[in-house]
C-alpha cells in the first residue's frame, strides 16, 4: 500500500519538493498543507501516514509534533541543502529523520516508506549533538565519592486530593532530606493551581522556572545545559524548578514540555521530586478540540512518568474519605501503586490511638496497607514557613522532619540518619 505524505514546507521551495515526492514509487502526496493548522487538521482526519515538515513552518513546536504522533502520523524533517541550522532545530524538537532537497530518490523512498509513528518516535530528551556541535556544558550536580554518578534519576510524584493535605510540605522536605543523604535531587513544582515551592524555599520570584523551561521546550531549545541553568541550586545537591507565578498561566505548561523537562531532570539528578496539583480529571474528553491545552496536563504527565507515587491525605474524616476516593481515581492515570502517606496525624481529629484507627479504616475502605504517618507538627512547619527554609534548616529536631527523613531514607535505600543539617542552604531572599 502506498505511503501517503502530508507536506507542510517553506513556500518558496515547497512546489519543487512536492513534485519530486509525488513521483516516487509507493508514495503519494495526500495533501499540501498551507500552514500548521491545516496539517494538524489533515492528521486528525487520518489523511496521511507521514508528515514532511520544515523548520520554518510557523508555530511548529513539540505540542504540534506530539499531536501528529498521537494521530499515527510519523514526522520527517525536510530542509533545503546547506540549511543545517534548520535540521538542527528540528532535531532539538525531537524529529529524528530528515531529508533534503538534494536527497537521492532511492533514499527519499526509503525514509518516507519506512517511517511510521511507531518506528520514529520523538525523542523526549534534547537530541544528540550534531557533528561539530558542542555537547552541553551544564553545571551538572557535582558528584562526590559518596554519591555514585546518577544514571537515570527516579521520579517521585507527590500527589494528593484537594484540601491541601500537605503535598508541597512533603515534596520540599523530602527533596531536602534526599539531598542531605547525598542524593542529587531536582524538585519541580508542577502545581498549576497553586504553586508554592518558590515561596516555601525563599527563591526569588523572578526565577524563570517551569514556564521558561516549557517555553524553551516548545521552541526546541531546551537541553540539559539550559535546564540546569533554570533549576536553581538552593542547597548542595538540591535544585529547584519553580512553578508558574500565577495560576492564570497554566496554559503555558503543556504535556509534551513537561514530559521533556522530567526526562531531562532524570539526567540531572538521582531523584526527581514532583510537586503535583490536585486535579487529575482529563478535560480533553469534554473539549472536542484535542489540540487545546489541558488544565491538568502537568499533573497527568507527572503521574504517568512517576516511578514512585506518594499519595498524601489529611488525617481527618474529610481528608481520609477523599484519600479513599483518590486511590481509585489515581489508579486510572498512574502506573505505580500509590504509597499512602497520611499527614497531620493527631488524636484530636480521629480519636484516641489515631495511628491504629487510620490504619484500620484505610485497610478496610481502600485496601491500603503500609501507611507512612506524618505527625501534625504546627511548630515545625511554622518555623520553616516563616523562615522560608526546609524543616532540616529551621526545625531540625521536629517530629515532622524526623518522619520525612525516615521516608527519604527508605526511598533512597539507606539507614535513616537524624541529626544536624548537612550543608546549609544558600538563601535567595525574595525582594
Ligand atoms: N504535618 C503538618 N503539620 C502541621 N501543618 C502542616 C503539616 N503539613 C502541612 N501543614 C500545613 O498545611 C498547609 C497546607 O500544606 P501544603 O501547602 O504542603 O499542602 P498542599 O497539599 O501542597 O496544598 P495546595 O493545595 O495549596 O498545594 C500549610 O499551611 C502547611 O504548613
Ligand atoms: Mg501545594
Short mmCIF file of C-alpha atoms and ligand atoms in Angstrom, two decimals:
data_model
loop_
_atom_site.label_atom_id
_atom_site.label_comp_id
_atom_site.label_asym_id
_atom_site.label_seq_id
_atom_site.Cartn_x
_atom_site.Cartn_y
_atom_site.Cartn_z
CA UNK A 1 0.00 0.00 0.00
CA UNK A 2 1.27 3.44 -0.89
CA UNK A 3 2.52 5.75 1.83
CA UNK A 4 0.51 8.95 1.94
CA UNK A 5 2.54 12.03 2.72
CA UNK A 6 1.23 15.31 4.08
CA UNK A 7 3.55 18.18 3.26
CA UNK A 8 3.94 21.44 5.16
CA UNK A 9 7.02 23.14 3.81
CA UNK A 10 8.50 26.58 3.28
CA UNK A 11 6.55 28.32 0.50
CA UNK A 12 9.48 29.12 -1.77
CA UNK A 13 10.65 25.51 -2.21
CA UNK A 14 7.50 23.57 -1.40
CA UNK A 15 6.49 23.16 -5.05
CA UNK A 16 9.70 21.54 -6.23
CA UNK A 17 9.90 19.17 -3.26
CA UNK A 18 6.28 18.08 -3.65
CA UNK A 19 6.86 17.37 -7.31
CA UNK A 20 9.75 15.06 -6.53
CA UNK A 21 7.93 13.30 -3.68
CA UNK A 22 4.75 12.77 -5.69
CA UNK A 23 6.66 10.89 -8.39
CA UNK A 24 8.33 8.46 -6.04
CA UNK A 25 7.23 4.83 -6.32
CA UNK A 26 4.99 3.74 -3.43
CA UNK A 27 4.46 7.31 -2.27
CA UNK A 28 1.57 9.72 -2.86
CA UNK A 29 1.11 13.26 -1.62
CA UNK A 30 -2.18 13.27 0.27
CA UNK A 31 -2.35 16.97 0.96
CA UNK A 32 -0.19 20.04 0.50
CA UNK A 33 -0.90 21.85 3.74
CA UNK A 34 -0.72 25.62 3.69
CA UNK A 35 0.04 26.03 7.37
CA UNK A 36 0.29 24.17 10.67
CA UNK A 37 -3.43 24.28 11.39
CA UNK A 38 -4.08 22.71 8.01
CA UNK A 39 -1.53 19.97 8.75
CA UNK A 40 -2.97 19.20 12.19
CA UNK A 41 -6.48 19.04 10.77
CA UNK A 42 -5.36 16.69 7.97
CA UNK A 43 -3.61 14.46 10.50
CA UNK A 44 -6.67 14.39 12.75
CA UNK A 45 -8.80 13.42 9.77
CA UNK A 46 -6.50 10.49 9.04
CA UNK A 47 -5.44 11.80 5.64
CA UNK A 48 -1.79 10.78 5.85
CA UNK A 49 0.84 8.38 7.19
CA UNK A 50 3.84 10.70 7.17
CA UNK A 51 4.14 14.46 7.64
CA UNK A 52 7.00 16.11 5.80
CA UNK A 53 7.65 19.32 7.68
CA UNK A 54 10.22 22.09 7.51
CA UNK A 55 11.61 24.03 10.45
CA UNK A 56 10.27 27.33 9.10
CA UNK A 57 6.67 26.14 9.45
CA UNK A 58 5.14 28.82 11.65
CA UNK A 59 4.07 27.62 15.08
CA UNK A 60 5.69 24.19 14.80
CA UNK A 61 6.51 23.10 18.32
CA UNK A 62 6.67 19.96 20.44
CA UNK A 63 2.99 20.05 21.16
CA UNK A 64 2.13 20.07 17.48
CA UNK A 65 4.54 17.20 16.85
CA UNK A 66 3.01 15.24 19.72
CA UNK A 67 -0.42 15.83 18.15
CA UNK A 68 0.75 14.38 14.83
CA UNK A 69 2.22 11.39 16.56
CA UNK A 70 -0.92 10.84 18.61
CA UNK A 71 -2.81 10.57 15.33
CA UNK A 72 -0.47 7.93 13.98
CA UNK A 73 1.35 10.31 11.64
CA UNK A 74 5.14 9.93 11.56
CA UNK A 75 7.21 13.06 11.11
CA UNK A 76 10.10 13.53 8.72
CA UNK A 77 12.02 16.80 8.70
CA UNK A 78 12.76 18.46 5.39
CA UNK A 79 15.18 21.25 4.67
CA UNK A 80 16.98 22.79 1.79
CA UNK A 81 20.50 21.64 1.11
CA UNK A 82 23.02 23.60 3.14
CA UNK A 83 20.45 24.59 5.80
CA UNK A 84 21.96 22.65 8.71
CA UNK A 85 20.50 25.09 11.22
CA UNK A 86 17.01 24.06 10.15
CA UNK A 87 17.77 20.40 10.59
CA UNK A 88 19.36 21.09 13.97
CA UNK A 89 16.25 22.93 15.08
CA UNK A 90 14.00 20.05 14.10
CA UNK A 91 16.28 17.60 15.90
CA UNK A 92 16.01 19.73 19.02
CA UNK A 93 12.26 19.38 18.74
CA UNK A 94 12.71 15.62 18.67
CA UNK A 95 12.37 14.88 14.93
CA UNK A 96 14.88 12.17 14.15
CA UNK A 97 14.54 11.51 10.41
CA UNK A 98 15.47 14.06 7.78
CA UNK A 99 15.62 14.59 4.07
CA UNK A 100 16.96 17.46 1.97
CA UNK A 101 16.14 18.95 -1.37
CA UNK A 102 19.16 17.06 -2.73
CA UNK A 103 18.46 13.67 -1.13
CA UNK A 104 18.65 10.95 -3.82
CA UNK A 105 15.29 9.49 -4.88
CA UNK A 106 16.01 5.97 -3.57
CA UNK A 107 16.86 7.38 -0.16
CA UNK A 108 13.73 9.53 -0.15
CA UNK A 109 11.62 6.47 -0.90
CA UNK A 110 13.36 4.55 1.84
CA UNK A 111 12.89 7.25 4.51
CA UNK A 112 9.28 8.05 3.61
CA UNK A 113 8.06 4.48 3.28
CA UNK A 114 9.90 3.02 6.26
CA UNK A 115 8.96 5.72 8.74
CA UNK A 116 5.92 5.09 10.86
CA UNK A 117 4.78 6.86 14.01
CA UNK A 118 5.89 3.80 15.98
CA UNK A 119 9.28 3.45 14.27
CA UNK A 120 10.14 7.14 14.54
CA UNK A 121 9.03 8.26 17.99
CA UNK A 122 10.04 11.69 19.07
CA UNK A 123 12.93 11.67 21.44
CA UNK A 124 11.78 13.37 24.61
CA UNK A 125 15.23 14.49 25.66
CA UNK A 126 17.22 17.01 23.68
CA UNK A 127 18.60 15.48 20.54
CA UNK A 128 22.14 14.22 20.50
CA UNK A 129 24.53 16.96 19.48
CA UNK A 130 25.09 17.00 15.74
CA UNK A 131 28.60 16.51 14.44
CA UNK A 132 30.51 19.69 15.10
CA UNK A 133 28.05 20.87 17.71
CA UNK A 134 29.27 21.39 21.26
CA UNK A 135 27.90 18.96 23.81
CA UNK A 136 26.00 20.59 26.69
CA UNK A 137 28.28 22.19 29.22
CA UNK A 138 25.79 22.01 32.05
CA UNK A 139 26.91 22.81 35.55
CA UNK A 140 25.63 19.34 36.36
CA UNK A 141 25.29 18.43 40.01
CA UNK A 142 28.75 17.82 41.41
CA UNK A 143 29.47 14.18 42.05
CA UNK A 144 31.40 13.25 45.16
CA UNK A 145 32.91 9.97 46.26
CA UNK A 146 29.88 9.13 48.35
CA UNK A 147 27.42 9.85 45.55
CA UNK A 148 27.78 7.48 42.65
CA UNK A 149 27.23 9.24 39.36
CA UNK A 150 23.49 9.28 38.66
CA UNK A 151 22.43 7.39 35.56
CA UNK A 152 18.71 7.96 35.20
CA UNK A 153 17.02 9.58 38.16
CA UNK A 154 13.98 8.07 39.83
CA UNK A 155 10.84 10.12 39.53
CA UNK A 156 8.87 10.52 42.76
CA UNK A 157 5.49 12.19 42.24
CA UNK A 158 3.92 13.71 45.33
CA UNK A 159 0.20 13.87 44.75
CA UNK A 160 -2.94 14.02 46.82
CA UNK A 161 -6.55 15.14 46.53
CA UNK A 162 -7.93 18.62 47.05
CA UNK A 163 -7.92 20.17 50.53
CA UNK A 164 -4.22 21.00 50.91
CA UNK A 165 -3.23 17.71 52.58
CA UNK A 166 0.45 18.70 52.58
CA UNK A 167 1.79 17.80 49.14
CA UNK A 168 4.15 20.76 48.93
CA UNK A 169 5.36 20.45 52.51
CA UNK A 170 6.21 16.81 51.85
CA UNK A 171 7.71 17.40 48.39
CA UNK A 172 10.01 20.21 49.57
CA UNK A 173 11.21 18.40 52.66
CA UNK A 174 11.51 15.02 51.03
CA UNK A 175 13.72 16.59 48.36
CA UNK A 176 15.80 18.33 51.01
CA UNK A 177 16.24 15.13 53.01
CA UNK A 178 17.23 13.13 49.93
CA UNK A 179 19.84 15.79 49.13
CA UNK A 180 21.01 15.60 52.75
CA UNK A 181 21.54 11.87 52.25
CA UNK A 182 23.94 12.63 49.40
CA UNK A 183 21.43 12.07 46.60
CA UNK A 184 21.33 14.79 43.94
CA UNK A 185 17.72 15.97 43.66
CA UNK A 186 15.69 18.19 41.36
CA UNK A 187 12.36 19.33 42.76
CA UNK A 188 9.90 20.51 40.11
CA UNK A 189 6.79 22.48 41.04
CA UNK A 190 4.12 21.28 38.61
CA UNK A 191 1.12 22.55 40.56
CA UNK A 192 -0.72 24.73 38.06
CA UNK A 193 -3.43 25.62 40.61
CA UNK A 194 -1.25 26.98 43.39
CA UNK A 195 2.50 26.76 43.01
CA UNK A 196 4.22 27.33 46.34
CA UNK A 197 7.68 25.79 46.26
CA UNK A 198 9.42 29.10 45.42
CA UNK A 199 7.82 30.76 48.39
CA UNK A 200 8.48 27.87 50.74
CA UNK A 201 12.18 27.98 49.83
CA UNK A 202 12.61 31.76 49.55
CA UNK A 203 13.57 31.52 45.91
CA UNK A 204 13.37 34.80 44.06
CA UNK A 205 10.00 35.46 42.45
CA UNK A 206 11.83 36.30 39.26
CA UNK A 207 13.26 32.79 38.98
CA UNK A 208 12.24 31.63 35.50
CA UNK A 209 11.28 28.05 36.44
CA UNK A 210 8.83 25.77 34.67
CA UNK A 211 7.27 28.47 32.48
CA UNK A 212 10.64 29.28 30.93
CA UNK A 213 11.53 25.59 30.63
CA UNK A 214 8.20 24.89 28.92
CA UNK A 215 8.69 27.78 26.53
CA UNK A 216 12.19 26.60 25.63
CA UNK A 217 10.88 23.09 25.16
CA UNK A 218 8.13 24.25 22.81
CA UNK A 219 10.70 26.15 20.79
CA UNK A 220 13.07 23.21 20.71
CA UNK A 221 15.85 24.99 22.59
CA UNK A 222 15.65 23.11 25.89
CA UNK A 223 18.56 20.82 26.60
CA UNK A 224 20.40 19.59 29.67
CA UNK A 225 22.55 22.71 29.90
CA UNK A 226 19.65 25.15 29.67
CA UNK A 227 17.56 23.15 32.12
CA UNK A 228 20.44 23.10 34.58
CA UNK A 229 20.55 26.89 34.34
CA UNK A 230 16.81 27.13 35.05
CA UNK A 231 16.97 24.77 38.01
CA UNK A 232 18.10 26.98 40.89
CA UNK A 233 20.54 25.30 43.26
CA UNK A 234 19.15 26.11 46.71
CA UNK A 235 21.45 23.80 48.67
CA UNK A 236 24.22 21.38 47.84
CA UNK A 237 22.79 18.69 45.53
CA UNK A 238 19.32 20.31 45.75
CA UNK A 239 17.95 22.06 42.68
CA UNK A 240 14.52 23.55 42.20
CA UNK A 241 12.47 24.30 39.09
CA UNK A 242 9.92 26.75 40.43
CA UNK A 243 6.26 26.77 39.41
CA UNK A 244 4.22 29.24 37.40
CA UNK A 245 3.97 32.58 39.22
CA UNK A 246 0.20 32.77 38.79
CA UNK A 247 -2.40 30.07 38.09
CA UNK A 248 -3.72 32.03 35.09
CA UNK A 249 -0.59 30.94 33.23
CA UNK A 250 -1.48 27.24 33.34
CA UNK A 251 -1.91 27.12 29.56
CA UNK A 252 1.84 27.61 29.22
CA UNK A 253 2.65 24.28 30.83
CA UNK A 254 1.79 21.69 28.22
CA UNK A 255 2.15 17.97 28.42
CA UNK A 256 4.91 17.48 25.87
CA UNK A 257 7.04 20.17 27.54
CA UNK A 258 6.58 18.65 31.00
CA UNK A 259 7.49 15.28 29.56
CA UNK A 260 10.76 16.66 28.25
CA UNK A 261 11.53 18.54 31.47
CA UNK A 262 11.05 15.37 33.53
CA UNK A 263 13.10 13.37 31.08
CA UNK A 264 16.00 15.83 31.26
CA UNK A 265 15.74 16.04 35.05
CA UNK A 266 16.37 12.29 35.16
CA UNK A 267 19.77 13.03 33.65
CA UNK A 268 20.41 15.84 36.08
CA UNK A 269 19.84 14.10 39.39
CA UNK A 270 19.34 10.76 41.12
CA UNK A 271 15.87 11.78 42.30
CA UNK A 272 13.30 13.94 40.56
CA UNK A 273 10.62 15.01 43.04
CA UNK A 274 7.43 16.40 41.51
CA UNK A 275 5.01 18.57 43.48
CA UNK A 276 1.72 17.95 41.67
CA UNK A 277 -1.56 19.83 41.58
CA UNK A 278 -4.64 18.04 42.91
CA UNK A 279 -6.66 17.87 39.67
CA UNK A 280 -6.42 14.69 37.61
CA UNK A 281 -9.62 14.81 35.57
CA UNK A 282 -8.81 14.67 31.89
CA UNK A 283 -10.81 17.52 30.39
CA UNK A 284 -9.75 16.53 26.89
CA UNK A 285 -12.76 14.26 26.82
CA UNK A 286 -15.00 17.25 27.33
CA UNK A 287 -13.47 19.60 24.79
CA UNK A 288 -13.54 18.07 21.34
CA UNK A 289 -10.53 20.14 20.40
CA UNK A 290 -7.65 17.81 21.14
CA UNK A 291 -5.04 20.48 20.46
CA UNK A 292 -6.38 22.70 23.25
CA UNK A 293 -4.21 22.91 26.37
CA UNK A 294 -5.45 20.78 29.23
CA UNK A 295 -5.72 22.18 32.70
CA UNK A 296 -4.40 19.07 34.41
CA UNK A 297 -1.82 18.15 31.78
CA UNK A 298 1.19 18.80 34.03
CA UNK A 299 -0.05 16.57 36.84
CA UNK A 300 -1.25 13.83 34.49
CA UNK A 301 2.10 13.82 32.74
CA UNK A 302 3.90 13.69 36.09
CA UNK A 303 1.80 10.76 37.27
CA UNK A 304 2.41 8.96 34.02
CA UNK A 305 6.18 9.41 34.31
CA UNK A 306 6.39 8.52 38.01
CA UNK A 307 8.39 5.58 39.30
CA UNK A 308 7.09 6.20 42.81
CA UNK A 309 3.80 7.80 43.72
CA UNK A 310 3.29 9.22 47.18
CA UNK A 311 -0.42 9.71 47.81
CA UNK A 312 -0.81 12.31 50.53
CA UNK A 313 -4.01 12.59 52.54
CA UNK A 314 -5.00 14.58 55.58
CA UNK A 315 -5.66 12.74 58.85
CA UNK A 316 -9.20 13.94 59.44
CA UNK A 317 -12.54 12.42 58.40
CA UNK A 318 -12.93 14.55 55.26
CA UNK A 319 -9.29 14.12 54.23
CA UNK A 320 -9.38 10.37 54.74
CA UNK A 321 -12.55 9.95 52.72
CA UNK A 322 -11.00 11.95 49.89
CA UNK A 323 -7.97 9.73 50.12
CA UNK A 324 -10.09 6.59 49.71
CA UNK A 325 -11.65 8.03 46.53
CA UNK A 326 -8.29 9.29 45.34
CA UNK A 327 -6.81 5.78 45.41
CA UNK A 328 -9.36 4.66 42.84
CA UNK A 329 -9.07 7.77 40.70
CA UNK A 330 -5.29 7.87 40.57
CA UNK A 331 -5.13 4.18 39.69
CA UNK A 332 -6.62 5.08 36.30
CA UNK A 333 -3.86 7.51 35.37
CA UNK A 334 -0.70 6.40 37.18
CA UNK A 335 1.09 3.10 36.86
CA UNK A 336 2.94 2.79 40.18
CA UNK A 337 0.97 1.51 43.12
CA UNK A 338 0.44 4.54 45.34
CA UNK A 339 2.32 4.66 48.58
CA UNK A 340 -0.10 6.19 51.10
CA UNK A 341 1.12 9.00 53.33
CA UNK A 342 -1.29 10.21 56.00
CA UNK A 343 -0.27 13.68 57.11
CA UNK A 344 -1.04 15.76 60.17
CA UNK A 345 -1.78 12.71 62.29
CA UNK A 346 -3.30 13.70 65.65
CA UNK A 347 -5.73 12.29 68.15
CA UNK A 348 -7.94 15.38 68.09
CA UNK A 349 -9.28 14.76 64.58
CA UNK A 350 -9.76 10.99 64.55
CA UNK A 351 -9.90 9.94 68.22
CA UNK A 352 -7.51 8.13 70.57
CA UNK A 353 -4.85 5.83 69.12
CA UNK A 354 -5.04 7.65 65.75
CA UNK A 355 -2.42 5.51 64.04
CA UNK A 356 -4.35 2.28 64.62
CA UNK A 357 -7.69 3.87 63.72
CA UNK A 358 -6.46 5.35 60.48
CA UNK A 359 -4.64 2.16 59.51
CA UNK A 360 -7.77 0.10 60.12
CA UNK A 361 -10.10 2.34 58.15
CA UNK A 362 -7.65 2.72 55.25
CA UNK A 363 -7.24 -1.05 55.05
CA UNK A 364 -10.98 -1.57 55.20
CA UNK A 365 -12.16 1.12 52.78
CA UNK A 366 -9.26 1.48 50.39
CA UNK A 367 -7.33 -1.74 50.79
CA UNK A 368 -4.27 0.33 51.73
CA UNK A 369 -1.51 -1.23 53.82
CA UNK A 370 1.88 0.08 54.89
CA UNK A 371 0.86 3.63 55.52
CA UNK A 372 3.52 6.24 56.23
CA UNK A 373 2.33 8.52 59.02
CA UNK A 374 3.49 12.10 59.35
CA UNK A 375 2.68 13.85 62.61
CA UNK A 376 0.78 17.07 62.96
CA UNK A 377 3.58 19.49 63.73
CA UNK A 378 2.40 23.08 63.72
CA UNK A 379 5.51 24.39 65.46
CA UNK A 380 7.82 22.72 62.96
CA UNK A 381 6.05 23.89 59.80
CA UNK A 382 5.52 27.38 61.21
CA UNK A 383 9.22 27.78 61.90
CA UNK A 384 10.11 26.56 58.40
CA UNK A 385 7.49 28.58 56.53
CA UNK A 386 8.28 31.73 58.48
CA UNK A 387 11.97 31.46 57.64
CA UNK A 388 11.37 30.25 54.08
CA UNK A 389 13.52 27.24 54.85
CA UNK A 390 13.28 23.48 54.95
CA UNK A 391 12.46 21.67 58.17
CA UNK A 392 16.03 20.41 58.25
CA UNK A 393 17.25 24.01 58.41
CA UNK A 394 14.60 25.65 60.55
CA UNK A 395 13.39 22.83 62.81
CA UNK A 396 15.92 20.00 62.56
CA UNK A 397 14.69 18.18 65.65
CA UNK A 398 10.99 18.48 64.87
CA UNK A 399 8.88 15.31 64.71
CA UNK A 400 7.73 16.05 61.16
CA UNK A 401 11.29 16.45 59.92
CA UNK A 402 12.26 13.14 61.51
CA UNK A 403 9.35 11.33 59.90
CA UNK A 404 10.11 12.76 56.45
CA UNK A 405 13.82 11.97 56.89
CA UNK A 406 12.89 8.35 57.59
CA UNK A 407 10.72 8.24 54.46
CA UNK A 408 13.57 9.72 52.38
CA UNK A 409 16.00 7.16 53.76
CA UNK A 410 13.59 4.40 52.88
CA UNK A 411 13.21 5.68 49.31
CA UNK A 412 16.97 6.03 48.95
CA UNK A 413 17.51 2.60 50.46
CA UNK A 414 19.76 3.76 53.28
CA UNK A 415 19.57 3.80 57.07
CA UNK A 416 17.70 6.83 58.43
CA UNK A 417 20.04 9.47 59.82
CA UNK A 418 18.67 12.08 62.15
CA UNK A 419 20.72 14.95 63.44
CA UNK A 420 22.39 18.03 62.20
CA UNK A 421 21.67 19.52 58.77
CA UNK A 422 24.26 18.64 56.17
CA UNK A 423 25.26 21.65 54.16
CA UNK A 424 23.44 24.86 54.79
CA UNK A 425 21.41 26.36 52.06
CA UNK A 426 22.27 29.42 50.14
CA UNK A 427 19.37 31.72 50.81
CA UNK A 428 17.98 33.59 47.84
CA UNK A 429 15.70 36.00 49.57
CA UNK A 430 12.74 37.46 47.81
CA UNK A 431 12.86 41.19 47.32
N1 LIG B 1 2.40 17.77 59.24
C1 LIG B 1 1.94 19.01 59.28
N2 LIG B 1 1.69 19.61 60.47
C2 LIG B 1 1.17 20.85 60.52
N3 LIG B 1 0.88 21.60 59.46
C3 LIG B 1 1.10 21.07 58.26
C4 LIG B 1 1.64 19.77 58.10
N4 LIG B 1 1.76 19.51 56.77
C5 LIG B 1 1.31 20.60 56.14
N5 LIG B 1 0.91 21.54 57.03
C6 LIG B 1 0.36 22.86 56.72
O1 LIG B 1 -0.82 22.66 55.96
C7 LIG B 1 -0.95 23.66 54.95
C8 LIG B 1 -1.05 23.02 53.60
O2 LIG B 1 0.18 22.36 53.32
P1 LIG B 1 0.77 22.31 51.86
O3 LIG B 1 0.87 23.65 51.27
O4 LIG B 1 2.01 21.49 51.94
O5 LIG B 1 -0.38 21.48 51.17
P2 LIG B 1 -0.68 21.22 49.62
O6 LIG B 1 -1.33 19.89 49.57
O7 LIG B 1 0.54 21.43 48.82
O8 LIG B 1 -1.74 22.36 49.33
P3 LIG B 1 -2.11 23.19 47.99
O9 LIG B 1 -3.41 22.60 47.52
O10 LIG B 1 -2.23 24.58 48.45
O11 LIG B 1 -1.00 22.97 47.02
C9 LIG B 1 0.25 24.57 55.12
O12 LIG B 1 -0.10 25.66 55.90
C10 LIG B 1 1.26 23.70 55.83
O13 LIG B 1 2.16 24.44 56.59
MG1 LIG B 2 0.98 22.69 47.21
#
